[in-house]
Each structure stands twice: as structure tokens, then as C-alpha cells.
Tab-separated table of C-alpha atoms in Angstrom:
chain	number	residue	atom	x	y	z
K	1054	UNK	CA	103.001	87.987	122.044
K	1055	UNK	CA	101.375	89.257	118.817
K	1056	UNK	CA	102.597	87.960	115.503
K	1057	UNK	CA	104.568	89.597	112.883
K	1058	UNK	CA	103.711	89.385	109.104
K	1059	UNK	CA	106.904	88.257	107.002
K	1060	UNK	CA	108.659	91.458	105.238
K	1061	UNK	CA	107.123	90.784	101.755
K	1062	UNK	CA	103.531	90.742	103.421
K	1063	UNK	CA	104.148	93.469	105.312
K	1064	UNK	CA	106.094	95.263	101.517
K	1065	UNK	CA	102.731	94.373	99.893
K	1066	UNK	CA	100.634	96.302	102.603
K	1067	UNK	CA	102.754	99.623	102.446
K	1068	UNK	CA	102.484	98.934	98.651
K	1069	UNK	CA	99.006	98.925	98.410
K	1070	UNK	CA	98.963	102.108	100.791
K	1071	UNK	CA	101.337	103.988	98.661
K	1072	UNK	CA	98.873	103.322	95.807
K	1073	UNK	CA	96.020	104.617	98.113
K	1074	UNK	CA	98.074	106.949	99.012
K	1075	UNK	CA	98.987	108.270	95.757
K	1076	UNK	CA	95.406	108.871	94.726
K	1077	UNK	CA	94.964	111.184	97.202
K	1078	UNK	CA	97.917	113.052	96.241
K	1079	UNK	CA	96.446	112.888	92.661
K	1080	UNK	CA	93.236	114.260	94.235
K	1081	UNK	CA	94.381	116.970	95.822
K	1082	UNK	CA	92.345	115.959	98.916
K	1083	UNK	CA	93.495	116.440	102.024
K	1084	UNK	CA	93.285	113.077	104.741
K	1085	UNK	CA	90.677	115.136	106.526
K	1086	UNK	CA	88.570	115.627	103.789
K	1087	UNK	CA	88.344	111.808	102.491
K	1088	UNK	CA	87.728	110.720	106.514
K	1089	UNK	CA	84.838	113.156	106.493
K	1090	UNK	CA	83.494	112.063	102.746
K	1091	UNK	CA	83.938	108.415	103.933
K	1092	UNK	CA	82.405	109.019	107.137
K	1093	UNK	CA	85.750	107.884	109.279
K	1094	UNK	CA	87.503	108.811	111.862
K	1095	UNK	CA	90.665	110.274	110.601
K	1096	UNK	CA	92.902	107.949	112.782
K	1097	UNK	CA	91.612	105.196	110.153
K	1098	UNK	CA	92.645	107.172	107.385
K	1099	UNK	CA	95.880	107.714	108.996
K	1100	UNK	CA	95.867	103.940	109.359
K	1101	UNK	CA	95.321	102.295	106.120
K	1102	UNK	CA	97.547	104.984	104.111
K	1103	UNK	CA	100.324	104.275	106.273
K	1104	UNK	CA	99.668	100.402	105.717
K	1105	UNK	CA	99.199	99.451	109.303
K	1106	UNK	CA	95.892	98.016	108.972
K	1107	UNK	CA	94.455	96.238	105.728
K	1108	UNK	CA	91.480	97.762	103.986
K	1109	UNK	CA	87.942	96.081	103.420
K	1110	UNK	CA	86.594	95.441	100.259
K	1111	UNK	CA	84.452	98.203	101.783
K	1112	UNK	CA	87.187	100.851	102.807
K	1113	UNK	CA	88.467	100.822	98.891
K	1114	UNK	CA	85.533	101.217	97.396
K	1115	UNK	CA	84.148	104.330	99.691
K	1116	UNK	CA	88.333	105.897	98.771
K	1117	UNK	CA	87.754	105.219	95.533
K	1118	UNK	CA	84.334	107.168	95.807
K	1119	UNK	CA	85.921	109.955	97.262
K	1120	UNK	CA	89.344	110.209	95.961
K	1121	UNK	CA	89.417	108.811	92.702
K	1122	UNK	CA	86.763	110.249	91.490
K	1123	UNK	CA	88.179	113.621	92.342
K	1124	UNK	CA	91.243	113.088	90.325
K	1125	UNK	CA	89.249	110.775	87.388
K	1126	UNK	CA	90.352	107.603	88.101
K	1127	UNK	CA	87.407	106.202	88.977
K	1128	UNK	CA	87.531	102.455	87.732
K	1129	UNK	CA	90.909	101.507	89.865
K	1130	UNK	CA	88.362	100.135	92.793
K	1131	UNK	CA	88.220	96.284	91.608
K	1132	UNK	CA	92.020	96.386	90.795
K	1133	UNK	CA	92.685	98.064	94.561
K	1134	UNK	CA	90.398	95.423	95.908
K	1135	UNK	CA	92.521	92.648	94.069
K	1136	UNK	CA	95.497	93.729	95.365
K	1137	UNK	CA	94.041	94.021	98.897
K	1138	UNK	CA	92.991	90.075	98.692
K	1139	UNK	CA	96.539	89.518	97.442
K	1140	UNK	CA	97.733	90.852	99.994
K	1141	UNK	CA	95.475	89.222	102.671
K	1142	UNK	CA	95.892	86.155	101.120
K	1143	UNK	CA	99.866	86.265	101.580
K	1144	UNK	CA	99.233	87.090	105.352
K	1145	UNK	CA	96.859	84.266	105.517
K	1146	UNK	CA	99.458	81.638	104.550
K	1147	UNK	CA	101.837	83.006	106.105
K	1148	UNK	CA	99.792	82.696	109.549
K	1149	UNK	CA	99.383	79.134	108.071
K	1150	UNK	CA	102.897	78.811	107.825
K	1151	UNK	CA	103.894	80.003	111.124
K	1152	UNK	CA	100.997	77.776	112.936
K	1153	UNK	CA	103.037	74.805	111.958
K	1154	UNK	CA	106.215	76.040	114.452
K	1155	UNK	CA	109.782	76.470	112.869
K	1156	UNK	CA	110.367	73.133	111.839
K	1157	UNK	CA	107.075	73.270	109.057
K	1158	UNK	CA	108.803	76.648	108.265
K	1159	UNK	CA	112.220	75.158	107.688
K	1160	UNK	CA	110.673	71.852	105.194
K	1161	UNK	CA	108.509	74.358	103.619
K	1162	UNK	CA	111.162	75.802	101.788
K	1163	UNK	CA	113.653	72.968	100.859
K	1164	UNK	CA	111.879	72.119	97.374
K	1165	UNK	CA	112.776	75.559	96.621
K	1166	UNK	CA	116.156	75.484	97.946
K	1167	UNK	CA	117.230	72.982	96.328
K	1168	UNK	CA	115.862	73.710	92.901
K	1169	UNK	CA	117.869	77.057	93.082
K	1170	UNK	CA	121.447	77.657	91.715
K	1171	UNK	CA	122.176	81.031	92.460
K	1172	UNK	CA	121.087	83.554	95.515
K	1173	UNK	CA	121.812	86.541	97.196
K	1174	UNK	CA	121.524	87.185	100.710
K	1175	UNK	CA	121.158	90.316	103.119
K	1176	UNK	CA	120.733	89.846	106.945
K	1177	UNK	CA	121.444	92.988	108.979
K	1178	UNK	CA	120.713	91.333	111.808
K	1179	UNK	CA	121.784	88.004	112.189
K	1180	UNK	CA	124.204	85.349	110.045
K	1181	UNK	CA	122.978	83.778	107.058
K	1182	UNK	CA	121.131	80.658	107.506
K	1183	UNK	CA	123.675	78.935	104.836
K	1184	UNK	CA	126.789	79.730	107.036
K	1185	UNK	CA	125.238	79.550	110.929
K	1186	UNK	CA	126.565	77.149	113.258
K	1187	UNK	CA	124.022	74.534	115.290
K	1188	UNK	CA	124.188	77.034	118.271
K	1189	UNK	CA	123.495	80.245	116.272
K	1190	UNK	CA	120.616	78.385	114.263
K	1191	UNK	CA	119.335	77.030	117.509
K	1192	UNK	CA	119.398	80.737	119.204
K	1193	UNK	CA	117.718	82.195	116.464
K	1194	UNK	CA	114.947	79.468	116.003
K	1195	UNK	CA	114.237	79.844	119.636
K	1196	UNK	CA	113.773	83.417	119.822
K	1197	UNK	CA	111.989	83.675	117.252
K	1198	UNK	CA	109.643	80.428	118.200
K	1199	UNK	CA	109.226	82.390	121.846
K	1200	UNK	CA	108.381	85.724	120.577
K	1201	UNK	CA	105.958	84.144	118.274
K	1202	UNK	CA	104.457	81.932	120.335
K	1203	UNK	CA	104.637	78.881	117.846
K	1204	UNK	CA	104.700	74.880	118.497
K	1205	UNK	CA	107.990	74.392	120.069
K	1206	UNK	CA	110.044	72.062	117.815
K	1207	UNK	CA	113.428	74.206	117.787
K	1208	UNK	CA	115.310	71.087	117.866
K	1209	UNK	CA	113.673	69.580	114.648
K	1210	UNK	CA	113.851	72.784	112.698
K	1211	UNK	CA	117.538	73.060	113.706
K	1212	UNK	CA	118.475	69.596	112.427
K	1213	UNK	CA	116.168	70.564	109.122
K	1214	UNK	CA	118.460	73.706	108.244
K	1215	UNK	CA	121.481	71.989	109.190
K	1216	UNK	CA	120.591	68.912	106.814
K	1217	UNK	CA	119.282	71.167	104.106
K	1218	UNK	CA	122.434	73.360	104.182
K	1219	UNK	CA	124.687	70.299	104.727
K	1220	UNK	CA	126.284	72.010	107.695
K	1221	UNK	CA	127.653	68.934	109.787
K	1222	UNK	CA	131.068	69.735	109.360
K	1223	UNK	CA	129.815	73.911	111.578
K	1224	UNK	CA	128.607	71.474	114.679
């Protein structure tokens, strides 16, 4: 099963597409018209400004050619292009991250955690981490180790986020 970039890589992405994206507002240019000045098909077009694939170093500067131009912004390439490597950066340790299976994911993160003395949480979707029991941590490591495809070492991430959110007494 393919992988799936953490939310803030994939927020950066559709960041850096609404920026694109914006310039050819700016431009007046229709998608059409930039796929034919860049010499792409328009399904890449369609891609990138909707932030479902990453652009090249290349990609930005033949937009920037023919949309910013149009609209007089011509010298935003090498700050697009920085924020492109930002973001592929982020998506490369995150890959690095995930490699590791849950249990690198769960030590990762307790420096952090407990260095911090106030958070919020929002989970639509599941419990929060902090409050889980061992069986809903364990449910949620393994499904998400299984769709992922990740070293399998469920059991040691589950005794890492029970230790690190002192959670004996939810057994």
C-alpha cells in the first residue's frame, strides 16, 4: 500500500500550489494557456496547482516564465523553488521517519513532549494519544503500521506512548 505524507507535508504542498495558483489568477491566464506556453499536458497543470504532485526546480521556473511574467512578478522563481525544496525536504524526513516503523515514530517525539507545558489537541477520528487505553493505542498503531507497510514493532511503540504518557493506571 502506498504511503501517505503527514498533514503538514501534505499543508505545505497545497500551500505552495495556492501560491502557484495565485499567480495565475494574477495573470489572468487561463490553465490551458500556461500548459501550452510550458509545453505540458494540461493534466500536469491540473496536477501541481491542485498540489497533488510536487514541482521540479524545472516546472517553477517554466510557470514563472509564463505566468509571472504576465502579471510582473517575475523574480518569485528562486523563492517558489525554495519553498518547493522545503517542502520536499519535509516529505523526505518524514519517509525517513516512517521507515523506522511506529516505535522510531513514537521516541522521535518524546524530547519534544516532554519539553512542552501546554497543548491543544484535535482528532476527528480517533482518541487522543494522551488519554487512549493499551488496546486503542495498540489498534491504532497496527492499522496504521499495516496500511503503511512499516517494520512491525506495534508492541514497542505501544509500550513507548504508554510510558511517555504515563498511562499504566488505562491498562
Amino acid at each position: 500500500m502506498p504511503y501517505t505524507p503527514s498533514s503538514s507535508v501534505v499543508a505545505a504542498r497545497k500551500a505552495l500550489a495556492e501560491r502557484l495558483r495565485d499567480l495565475h489568477r494574477d495573470a489572468g491566464i487561463t490553465g490551458d494557456e500556461l500548459s501550452a506556453r510550458c509545453g505540458w499536458n494540461p493534466a500536469k497543470t491540473s496536477r501541481l496547482q491542485a498540489g497533488k504532485a510536487a514541482p521540479s526546480d524545472a516546472d517553477i521556473r517554466a510557470w514563472c516564465r509564463a505566468w509571472c511574467r504576465a502579471c510582473g512578478a517575475d523574480g518569485q522563481a528562486p523563492e517558489l523553488i525554495a519553498a518547493s525544496r522545503a517542502v520536499e525536504s519535509m516529505y523526505v524526513e518524514w519517509r525517513r521517519l516512517e521507515a523506522g516503523g511506529p516505535r522510531q515514530a513514537q521516541g522521535s517525539v518524546l524530547d519534544l513532549y516532554r519539553r512542552t507545558r501546554r497543548f491543544r489537541v484535535h482528532a476527528s477520528r480517533t482518541v487522543p494519544a494522551m488519554v487512549q487505553t493499551r488496546a486503542c493505542t495498540e489498534a491504532v498503531l497496527r492499522a496504521v503500521q499495516r496500511s503503511r507497510g512499516t517494520v512491525d514493532d506495534v508492541d514497542a511503540a505501544v509500550e513507548a506512548r504508554m510510558a511517555r504518557f504515563g498511562a499504566e493506571a488505562r491498562r
